Short mmCIF file of C-alpha atoms in Angstrom, two decimals:
data_model
loop_
_atom_site.label_atom_id
_atom_site.label_comp_id
_atom_site.label_asym_id
_atom_site.label_seq_id
_atom_site.Cartn_x
_atom_site.Cartn_y
_atom_site.Cartn_z
CA MET A 11 13.58 6.64 8.72
CA ALA A 12 16.84 7.97 11.00
CA LYS A 13 15.40 9.24 13.84
CA ARG A 14 14.09 6.76 16.45
CA SER A 15 11.13 4.20 16.32
CA HIS A 16 9.05 3.01 18.72
CA ILE A 17 6.27 -0.05 17.61
CA ALA A 18 4.10 -1.85 19.62
CA VAL A 19 2.95 -5.19 18.55
CA ILE A 20 0.36 -7.65 19.46
CA SER A 21 -0.77 -11.37 19.88
CA ILE A 22 -2.92 -13.38 21.38
CA PRO A 23 -2.22 -16.81 24.02
CA ALA A 24 -0.88 -19.47 21.10
CA PHE A 25 2.21 -20.42 21.31
CA SER A 26 2.11 -21.14 17.65
CA HIS A 27 1.18 -17.15 17.21
CA GLN A 28 3.36 -16.10 20.13
CA ALA A 29 6.40 -17.24 18.00
CA SER A 30 5.61 -16.45 14.89
CA ILE A 31 5.58 -13.21 16.09
CA VAL A 32 8.21 -12.19 18.10
CA GLU A 33 10.34 -14.34 14.75
CA PHE A 34 9.33 -11.07 12.91
CA CYS A 35 10.00 -8.92 15.03
CA LYS A 36 14.09 -10.10 15.26
CA ARG A 37 13.70 -10.76 11.66
CA LEU A 38 11.92 -6.43 11.65
CA VAL A 39 14.30 -4.92 13.90
CA GLU A 40 17.75 -6.52 12.14
CA HIS A 41 16.56 -4.36 9.24
CA HIS A 42 15.51 -1.60 10.30
CA ASP A 43 18.34 -0.84 13.47
CA HIS A 44 16.30 2.35 14.04
CA LEU A 45 13.35 0.48 15.68
CA HIS A 46 12.47 -0.39 19.41
CA VAL A 47 9.92 -3.41 19.23
CA THR A 48 7.26 -3.71 22.19
CA CYS A 49 5.72 -7.32 22.51
CA ILE A 50 2.90 -7.89 24.44
CA PHE A 51 1.00 -10.59 24.81
CA PRO A 52 -3.05 -11.36 26.65
CA THR A 53 -2.44 -14.64 28.67
CA ILE A 54 -5.10 -18.00 30.20
CA ASP A 55 -4.18 -18.22 33.79
CA ALA A 56 -0.32 -17.70 33.00
CA PRO A 57 2.24 -17.42 30.30
CA LEU A 58 3.05 -20.17 28.32
CA PRO A 59 6.63 -21.55 29.37
CA ALA A 60 7.59 -21.82 25.51
CA THR A 61 7.41 -18.13 24.33
CA LEU A 62 9.25 -17.59 28.18
CA THR A 63 11.89 -19.77 26.73
CA LEU A 64 12.08 -18.40 23.88
CA LEU A 65 11.71 -14.92 25.16
CA GLN A 66 15.34 -15.62 26.95
CA SER A 67 17.31 -14.71 23.87
CA LEU A 68 16.07 -11.29 22.27
CA PRO A 69 17.86 -8.63 21.36
CA PRO A 70 17.84 -5.63 22.91
CA ASN A 71 16.20 -3.60 21.54
CA ILE A 72 13.09 -6.51 21.36
CA HIS A 73 11.44 -5.48 25.67
CA CYS A 74 8.04 -7.99 26.40
CA THR A 75 5.28 -8.13 28.44
CA PHE A 76 2.41 -10.15 29.82
CA LEU A 77 -1.13 -8.70 30.65
CA PRO A 78 -2.49 -9.53 33.32
CA PRO A 79 -4.26 -12.91 33.63
CA ILE A 80 -7.18 -13.61 32.02
CA SER A 81 -9.14 -17.09 34.08
CA LYS A 82 -9.63 -20.02 32.67
CA GLN A 83 -12.68 -20.60 35.07
CA ASP A 84 -13.87 -17.01 34.01
CA LEU A 85 -14.45 -18.48 30.60
CA PRO A 86 -16.91 -20.70 28.71
CA GLN A 87 -15.38 -23.89 29.69
CA HIS A 88 -18.01 -26.27 26.78
CA ALA A 89 -16.27 -23.49 24.18
CA PRO A 90 -13.45 -24.69 21.70
CA SER A 91 -9.81 -23.24 21.93
CA PRO A 92 -10.12 -20.25 19.22
CA VAL A 93 -13.08 -19.01 21.12
CA GLN A 94 -11.42 -18.71 24.44
CA ILE A 95 -8.71 -17.52 23.31
CA GLN A 96 -10.80 -15.30 21.76
CA LEU A 97 -13.25 -14.12 24.16
CA ALA A 98 -9.84 -14.12 26.53
CA VAL A 99 -8.20 -10.63 23.92
CA SER A 100 -11.17 -9.41 23.70
CA GLN A 101 -10.98 -9.25 27.54
CA SER A 102 -7.43 -8.18 27.64
CA MET A 103 -7.89 -4.27 25.68
CA PRO A 104 -8.95 -2.68 28.92
CA SER A 105 -5.56 -3.80 29.61
CA LEU A 106 -4.35 -3.38 26.24
CA ARG A 107 -5.49 0.28 27.30
CA HIS A 108 -3.59 0.39 29.89
CA ALA A 109 -0.59 -0.85 28.52
CA LEU A 110 -0.72 1.20 25.54
CA SER A 111 -0.96 4.43 27.80
CA SER A 112 2.17 3.96 30.38
CA LEU A 113 4.27 2.96 26.89
CA LEU A 114 3.24 6.35 25.98
CA SER A 115 3.78 8.30 29.26
CA THR A 116 8.18 6.82 29.01
CA THR A 117 8.30 7.74 25.35
CA SER A 118 6.99 7.85 21.73
CA LEU A 119 5.91 4.92 20.26
CA ASP A 120 4.66 4.56 15.95
CA ALA A 121 2.53 2.24 15.37
CA LEU A 122 1.68 -1.19 16.47
CA ILE A 123 0.91 -4.42 15.09
CA SER A 124 -1.42 -6.43 15.65
CA ASP A 125 -2.50 -10.43 15.44
CA PRO A 126 -5.61 -10.39 12.72
CA PHE A 127 -7.59 -12.15 16.12
CA ALA A 128 -6.57 -8.84 18.27
CA ASN A 129 -7.66 -6.78 16.46
CA GLU A 130 -9.46 -5.32 18.76
CA SER A 131 -6.45 -3.59 19.78
CA LEU A 132 -7.08 -1.76 16.00
CA GLU A 133 -9.81 0.33 17.65
CA VAL A 134 -7.52 0.68 20.54
CA ALA A 135 -4.62 2.21 18.23
CA LYS A 136 -6.95 4.71 16.51
CA VAL A 137 -8.18 6.44 20.39
CA PHE A 138 -4.03 6.70 20.76
CA ASN A 139 -3.84 8.03 17.53
CA LEU A 140 -0.71 4.97 15.92
CA LEU A 141 -0.54 3.80 12.99
CA SER A 142 -2.05 -0.17 13.16
CA TYR A 143 -0.75 -3.37 10.95
CA ILE A 144 -2.18 -6.57 10.66
CA TYR A 145 1.08 -9.58 11.14
CA PHE A 146 -0.61 -12.51 9.02
CA PRO A 147 1.29 -15.76 10.58
CA THR A 148 -0.37 -17.80 7.58
CA SER A 149 -0.91 -17.37 4.30
CA SER A 150 -2.12 -15.27 1.91
CA MET A 151 -4.28 -16.97 -0.09
CA THR A 152 -5.87 -16.98 4.29
CA LEU A 153 -5.61 -13.24 4.31
CA SER A 154 -7.94 -13.31 1.34
CA LEU A 155 -10.18 -14.78 2.59
CA PHE A 156 -10.74 -12.94 5.45
CA LEU A 157 -10.81 -10.01 3.99
CA HIS A 158 -13.20 -11.45 1.72
CA LEU A 159 -15.34 -13.40 4.15
CA PRO A 160 -17.99 -10.10 4.74
CA THR A 161 -18.57 -10.46 0.95
CA LEU A 162 -19.35 -14.27 1.60
CA HIS A 163 -21.21 -14.01 3.81
CA GLN A 164 -24.10 -11.95 1.89
CA GLN A 165 -23.13 -14.09 -1.50
CA VAL A 166 -23.63 -17.49 0.27
CA PRO A 167 -27.33 -18.18 1.24
CA CYS A 168 -26.11 -21.80 2.93
CA ALA A 169 -23.15 -23.48 5.15
CA TYR A 170 -20.43 -23.39 3.35
CA ARG A 171 -19.36 -27.28 4.38
CA ASP A 172 -23.08 -27.47 1.67
CA HIS A 173 -22.12 -25.20 -0.35
CA LYS A 174 -21.97 -27.00 -3.85
CA GLU A 175 -19.72 -24.85 -6.71
CA ALA A 176 -15.93 -23.99 -5.12
CA ILE A 177 -15.29 -20.90 -3.71
CA GLN A 178 -13.29 -18.94 -5.64
CA LEU A 179 -11.28 -15.82 -3.98
CA PRO A 180 -9.13 -13.80 -6.19
CA GLY A 181 -5.79 -15.69 -7.92
CA CYS A 182 -6.16 -18.40 -5.81
CA VAL A 183 -7.15 -21.95 -6.05
CA PRO A 184 -10.69 -23.18 -6.35
CA ILE A 185 -11.62 -23.84 -2.52
CA GLN A 186 -14.33 -26.85 -1.78
CA GLY A 187 -16.61 -24.65 1.19
CA ARG A 188 -15.12 -28.37 3.17
CA ASP A 189 -11.92 -27.18 3.79
CA LEU A 190 -13.11 -23.86 4.81
CA PRO A 191 -11.81 -23.36 8.15
CA GLU A 192 -14.21 -25.28 10.44
CA HIS A 193 -15.14 -21.89 12.63
CA PHE A 194 -17.34 -21.58 9.17
CA HIS A 195 -19.41 -24.59 9.54
CA ASN A 196 -21.75 -22.90 11.97
CA ARG A 197 -22.81 -19.42 10.92
CA SER A 198 -24.42 -18.56 13.81
CA SER A 199 -22.29 -19.89 16.21
CA LEU A 200 -20.65 -17.86 18.12
CA ALA A 201 -17.38 -18.72 16.85
CA TYR A 202 -18.02 -17.75 12.85
CA ASP A 203 -19.80 -14.96 14.66
CA LEU A 204 -16.14 -13.31 16.54
CA LEU A 205 -14.90 -14.37 12.86
CA LEU A 206 -17.07 -12.54 10.96
CA ARG A 207 -16.59 -9.04 13.32
CA ARG A 208 -13.23 -9.41 12.98
CA CYS A 209 -13.01 -9.54 9.28
CA GLU A 210 -14.62 -6.49 9.34
CA ARG A 211 -12.42 -4.99 11.56
CA LEU A 212 -9.87 -5.56 9.07
CA SER A 213 -10.24 -1.87 7.49
CA LEU A 214 -9.13 -0.26 9.84
CA ALA A 215 -5.44 -1.69 9.17
CA GLN A 216 -2.92 0.29 7.33
CA GLY A 217 -1.57 -2.51 6.33
CA PHE A 218 -0.62 -6.31 6.43
CA LEU A 219 1.87 -8.46 6.52
CA VAL A 220 1.94 -11.68 5.26
CA ASN A 221 4.14 -14.77 6.09
CA SER A 222 4.92 -15.56 2.92
CA PHE A 223 6.40 -15.12 -0.08
CA SER A 224 6.28 -14.07 -3.83
CA GLU A 225 7.61 -17.15 -5.00
CA LEU A 226 4.88 -19.55 -2.96
CA GLU A 227 1.72 -17.28 -3.94
CA GLN A 228 2.28 -15.08 -6.86
CA GLY A 229 -1.29 -15.18 -7.77
CA SER A 230 -2.80 -14.60 -4.66
CA GLU A 231 -0.05 -11.45 -3.51
CA ARG A 232 -1.32 -9.72 -7.27
CA ALA A 233 -4.87 -10.41 -6.83
CA LEU A 234 -4.23 -8.72 -3.37
CA GLN A 235 -1.75 -5.95 -4.55
CA GLU A 236 -5.36 -5.47 -6.50
CA TYR A 237 -7.40 -4.79 -3.67
CA THR A 238 -5.32 -3.15 -1.79
CA ASN A 239 -1.51 -1.94 -2.66
CA ARG A 240 -0.59 -2.61 1.09
CA VAL A 241 0.28 -6.17 1.80
CA TYR A 242 3.15 -7.20 2.68
CA LEU A 243 4.68 -10.27 1.84
CA VAL A 244 7.43 -10.47 4.27
CA GLY A 245 8.05 -14.96 4.71
CA PRO A 246 9.21 -17.21 5.17
CA VAL A 247 9.36 -16.66 9.07
CA ILE A 248 10.25 -20.16 11.00
CA GLN A 249 12.40 -20.52 14.28
CA THR A 250 15.14 -22.11 13.37
CA GLY A 251 17.05 -22.42 16.67
CA SER A 252 18.44 -25.12 18.27
CA SER A 253 17.46 -26.05 21.86
CA SER A 254 19.18 -27.86 24.82
CA ASP A 255 16.13 -30.17 25.62
CA PRO A 256 17.84 -33.79 25.06
CA LYS A 257 15.00 -34.66 23.31
CA GLU A 258 17.21 -32.76 20.28
CA SER A 259 19.50 -34.73 21.28
CA GLU A 260 18.17 -37.79 20.93
CA CYS A 261 16.14 -37.86 17.98
CA VAL A 262 19.11 -36.38 15.93
CA ARG A 263 21.55 -39.05 17.78
CA TRP A 264 19.09 -41.39 15.61
CA LEU A 265 18.41 -40.03 12.64
CA GLU A 266 22.05 -40.28 12.32
CA LYS A 267 22.14 -43.73 11.92
CA GLN A 268 18.87 -43.84 9.71
CA ARG A 269 20.10 -43.51 5.67
CA PRO A 270 19.36 -40.53 3.76
CA ASN A 271 15.48 -39.56 3.33
CA SER A 272 14.59 -43.02 4.56
CA VAL A 273 12.54 -40.74 7.29
CA LEU A 274 9.04 -39.66 7.39
CA TYR A 275 8.42 -37.66 10.51
CA LEU A 276 5.01 -37.51 11.68
CA SER A 277 4.42 -34.63 14.07
CA PHE A 278 0.98 -32.70 14.75
CA GLY A 279 2.26 -29.04 15.76
CA SER A 280 1.65 -27.58 19.23
CA GLY A 281 -1.88 -28.76 20.27
CA GLY A 282 -2.58 -30.81 17.18
CA THR A 283 -4.64 -34.19 18.90
CA LEU A 284 -5.90 -37.31 17.04
CA SER A 285 -9.10 -39.69 18.54
CA GLN A 286 -7.90 -42.93 19.88
CA GLN A 287 -9.19 -44.98 17.37
CA GLN A 288 -7.37 -42.98 14.62
CA LEU A 289 -4.01 -42.95 16.15
CA SER A 290 -3.93 -46.19 16.32
CA GLU A 291 -5.33 -46.24 12.36
CA LEU A 292 -2.28 -44.66 11.73
CA ALA A 293 0.37 -46.61 14.08
CA PHE A 294 -0.89 -49.68 12.50
CA GLY A 295 -0.63 -48.01 8.33
CA LEU A 296 3.29 -46.94 9.21
CA GLU A 297 4.34 -50.79 10.35
CA LEU A 298 2.46 -52.09 7.06
CA SER A 299 4.73 -48.51 4.79
CA GLY A 300 7.38 -50.23 5.75
CA HIS A 301 8.75 -47.84 6.17
CA ASN A 302 11.30 -46.16 9.32
CA PHE A 303 9.61 -43.13 11.31
CA LEU A 304 10.31 -40.50 14.11
CA TRP A 305 6.99 -40.01 15.57
CA VAL A 306 5.43 -37.00 17.86
CA LEU A 307 2.84 -38.67 19.69
CA ARG A 308 0.60 -37.47 22.35
CA VAL A 309 -1.92 -39.22 24.00
CA PRO A 310 -5.30 -39.31 21.97
CA ASN A 311 -8.63 -36.62 22.10
CA ASP A 312 -11.42 -37.25 20.45
CA THR A 313 -11.04 -33.07 19.98
CA PRO A 314 -8.56 -32.42 17.43
CA ASP A 315 -7.15 -28.89 19.69
CA ALA A 316 -6.98 -30.16 22.74
CA ALA A 317 -3.30 -30.01 23.45
CA TYR A 318 -3.76 -26.04 23.32
CA VAL A 319 -6.31 -26.12 26.36
CA VAL A 320 -5.77 -29.49 28.35
CA GLY A 321 -2.68 -31.04 29.67
CA SER A 322 -2.45 -34.81 29.85
CA ASN A 323 -0.14 -35.71 32.72
CA ASP A 324 -0.92 -39.98 30.81
CA ASP A 325 1.40 -41.44 29.12
CA PRO A 326 0.91 -41.33 25.48
CA LEU A 327 2.90 -45.15 24.82
CA ARG A 328 -0.18 -46.41 26.63
CA PHE A 329 -2.14 -45.69 23.94
CA LEU A 330 -0.85 -47.59 21.61
CA PRO A 331 -1.49 -50.63 19.68
CA ASP A 332 -0.02 -53.52 22.28
CA GLY A 333 3.15 -54.33 20.44
CA PHE A 334 3.50 -51.66 17.92
CA LEU A 335 6.51 -50.10 19.57
CA GLU A 336 7.96 -54.21 19.91
CA ARG A 337 7.41 -54.92 16.24
CA THR A 338 8.53 -51.32 14.88
CA GLN A 339 12.18 -51.08 17.02
CA ALA A 340 14.45 -51.38 14.81
CA ARG A 341 13.36 -49.27 11.60
CA GLY A 342 11.27 -46.30 14.45
CA LEU A 343 10.85 -43.98 17.18
CA VAL A 344 8.24 -42.73 19.12
CA VAL A 345 8.74 -39.42 21.18
CA THR A 346 6.28 -37.72 22.92
CA SER A 347 4.91 -34.69 23.03
CA TRP A 348 8.20 -32.61 21.57
CA ALA A 349 10.17 -33.31 19.86
CA PRO A 350 12.99 -30.55 17.32
CA GLN A 351 10.95 -29.63 14.23
CA ALA A 352 13.52 -27.63 12.41
CA GLN A 353 16.42 -29.87 13.54
CA ILE A 354 14.48 -32.90 12.38
CA LEU A 355 13.70 -30.72 8.91
CA GLY A 356 16.50 -29.44 8.18
CA HIS A 357 17.67 -33.45 9.29
CA ALA A 358 19.70 -35.18 6.04
CA SER A 359 17.71 -38.67 6.45
CA THR A 360 14.54 -37.10 6.37
CA GLY A 361 12.59 -37.90 3.86
CA GLY A 362 8.66 -36.62 3.58
CA PHE A 363 6.89 -34.61 6.52
CA LEU A 364 3.04 -36.21 7.68
CA THR A 365 2.30 -32.46 8.77
CA HIS A 366 -1.71 -31.12 10.64
CA CYS A 367 -1.22 -27.93 7.52
CA GLY A 368 0.14 -25.55 10.38
CA TRP A 369 1.12 -22.54 8.93
CA ASN A 370 4.67 -22.38 10.47
CA SER A 371 5.09 -26.48 9.56
CA ALA A 372 4.03 -25.74 6.41
CA LEU A 373 6.73 -23.44 5.75
CA GLU A 374 9.34 -25.51 8.09
CA SER A 375 8.48 -28.37 5.62
CA ILE A 376 9.73 -25.86 1.89
CA VAL A 377 12.39 -23.44 4.01
CA PHE A 378 14.60 -27.64 4.77
CA GLY A 379 12.87 -29.39 1.19
CA VAL A 380 10.48 -31.85 2.63
CA PRO A 381 7.55 -33.63 0.68
CA MET A 382 4.39 -33.75 2.96
CA VAL A 383 1.57 -36.28 3.57
CA THR A 384 -1.08 -33.29 4.60
CA TRP A 385 -3.22 -34.21 7.07
CA PRO A 386 -4.81 -30.87 8.49
CA LEU A 387 -6.82 -30.93 11.66
CA PHE A 388 -8.83 -27.13 12.91
CA ALA A 389 -8.62 -23.49 12.33
CA GLU A 390 -7.58 -22.71 8.52
CA GLN A 391 -5.54 -26.62 8.24
CA ARG A 392 -7.24 -27.54 5.63
CA LEU A 393 -7.03 -23.81 3.36
CA ASN A 394 -3.23 -24.46 3.52
CA ALA A 395 -3.64 -28.93 2.17
CA VAL A 396 -5.65 -27.13 -0.53
CA LEU A 397 -2.84 -24.71 -1.58
CA LEU A 398 -0.23 -27.21 -1.12
CA THR A 399 -1.35 -30.16 -2.66
CA GLU A 400 -3.14 -28.59 -4.85
CA GLY A 401 -1.57 -25.05 -5.42
CA VAL A 402 2.38 -25.69 -5.61
CA ARG A 403 1.42 -29.39 -5.09
CA VAL A 404 4.34 -30.32 -2.83
CA GLY A 405 2.20 -32.33 -0.97
CA LEU A 406 -0.46 -35.29 -0.53
CA ARG A 407 -3.55 -35.78 1.55
CA PRO A 408 -5.65 -39.42 2.80
CA LYS A 409 -8.38 -40.27 1.79
CA PHE A 410 -10.40 -40.21 4.53
CA ASN A 411 -13.59 -42.84 4.08
CA GLU A 412 -17.39 -40.95 5.11
CA ASN A 413 -16.75 -41.51 9.55
CA GLY A 414 -13.41 -38.63 8.54
CA LEU A 415 -10.62 -41.66 9.63
CA ALA A 416 -8.08 -42.27 7.97
CA GLU A 417 -7.36 -46.47 7.40
CA ARG A 418 -4.26 -48.48 7.94
CA GLU A 419 -4.25 -48.95 4.17
CA ASP A 420 -4.90 -46.16 3.00
CA ILE A 421 -2.11 -44.18 5.12
CA ALA A 422 0.38 -47.22 3.93
CA GLN A 423 -0.31 -46.39 0.62
CA VAL A 424 0.31 -42.57 0.92
CA VAL A 425 3.61 -42.50 2.90
CA GLN A 426 5.01 -44.71 0.37
CA ASP A 427 3.36 -42.91 -2.59
CA VAL A 428 5.65 -39.35 -1.15
CA MET A 429 8.77 -41.45 0.05
CA VAL A 430 9.47 -44.01 -2.10
CA GLY A 431 7.04 -43.47 -5.19
CA GLU A 432 6.97 -41.64 -9.23
CA GLU A 433 4.43 -38.69 -7.00
CA GLY A 434 6.95 -38.30 -4.14
CA ASN A 435 9.94 -37.68 -6.69
CA GLU A 436 8.37 -35.18 -8.64
CA ILE A 437 6.73 -33.57 -5.69
CA ARG A 438 10.56 -33.47 -4.01
CA SER A 439 11.50 -31.92 -7.51
CA ARG A 440 8.71 -29.12 -6.51
CA ILE A 441 9.54 -28.62 -2.79
CA GLU A 442 13.44 -27.88 -3.38
CA LYS A 443 12.84 -25.28 -5.71
CA LEU A 444 10.76 -23.71 -3.37
CA LYS A 445 13.22 -24.42 -0.84
CA VAL A 446 15.49 -22.39 -3.14
CA ALA A 447 13.51 -19.86 -3.91
CA ALA A 448 12.41 -19.57 -0.15
CA ALA A 449 15.90 -18.72 0.63
CA ASP A 450 15.94 -16.62 -2.43
CA ALA A 451 13.38 -13.77 -1.20
CA LEU A 452 15.16 -13.12 2.70
CA LYS A 453 18.25 -12.33 0.35
CA GLU A 454 19.44 -8.76 0.97
CA ASP A 455 17.90 -7.96 -2.23
CA GLY A 456 15.19 -10.92 -2.38
CA SER A 457 11.07 -10.14 -2.79
CA SER A 458 10.60 -10.92 1.09
CA THR A 459 13.53 -8.49 2.24
CA ARG A 460 12.58 -5.60 0.51
CA ALA A 461 8.54 -6.13 1.13
CA LEU A 462 9.46 -5.27 4.69
CA TYR A 463 12.39 -1.93 3.05
CA GLN A 464 9.24 -1.25 1.85
CA PHE A 465 6.35 -1.58 4.50
CA GLY A 466 9.26 0.62 7.23
CA THR A 467 9.55 3.46 4.09
CA GLN A 468 5.30 3.27 4.45
CA MET A 469 5.28 4.20 8.02
CA ALA A 470 7.87 6.94 7.61
CA ASN A 471 5.85 7.91 4.85
CA PHE A 472 2.63 8.40 7.59
CA LEU A 473 5.02 9.79 10.20
CA GLY A 474 5.59 12.38 7.99
CA GLN A 475 9.26 11.62 8.69
CA PRO A 476 12.40 11.68 5.92
#
């Protein structure tokens, strides 16, 4: 594609999605230097501070713009955060139309790449005769689920969690209904209706760019290519840059004093929260395990994704069991709200990762070769946990009782199994191979780099460029 092309990209007001699509755009222009990208972000109240920080180091051929904010007061106050986010995106569509019209008045615009949860924009792209693609920040297994949901909706007559047979997506490990995203569990809910409509709209896209790589999801990639030959696995797309936050040096200094592979890192992502009871059980489980740990602690909340929409000024440390910090000070470090995850996972002292199974975190763990304790909370995280524990088998899942609580003894046992057990050693061997495969996929002749070039070629063909 000799001609200079301009692509608009739209995400959703969630940092994990925005971070992933920005990193993808950086990789895209690195390999297609004729491309210019404009990233467009809907907002709720105001741009996310973490996103503003992320955008400070963009190359000159990527520009960003924020759509006029949607007031949180105008969204259903008791709706789950994914519903609020999707409704805010829907309300932002007139602003997107205006932004695209303004771009077209000053420059040529060839294509729009959309987050799957902003795919009303595919209809806007059609109005402006733009090519349209979906950037999927999650696994190809999740893409397969979304593409097949309209069919599943007809085939499964009951609530998915009550469906007795495993759900078999082409090329994927079988999934129990209870491990589908929580939006699936109430088929009469607004959350499910919004998701179903978005899945039905995917057929408008000319192709799908997926944040995964062939060696990780060979089966689902093959099945997707049979379903549509316009699927490109272009990952792993992760954040690896350092930060100037003082917590970075604090964490690294502490890790430097620990033995190789001796530390369990615990983080529930940028918005995950545990209940007070579960937080206490986790603390006691860590204490029982006897292992070193670095824990990113957040104020507890009974809503597992509460930190995405409601901040807290409380000190998270005061919610720990009495005496916990004193009893574990020789082998544990607790930091509040945020830690430099890439630096921690890449450190030689880190030997395990207790993760909420957000796809960004899962990929980072694979890239750095760190075995996982999989602790999914919401969204597609249970689906990711199935892939990680039963598909590629690079993690173990704790036991949860009938009330959905992981108890301290079971937590201590799964930590032991991953950190020093025979099963943990086998996991370490498997994830080390995936680590090498992930690095190979990003090389100049790697599968993901080839897919990125194939995407560029296909777009050029659609545009009629030589």
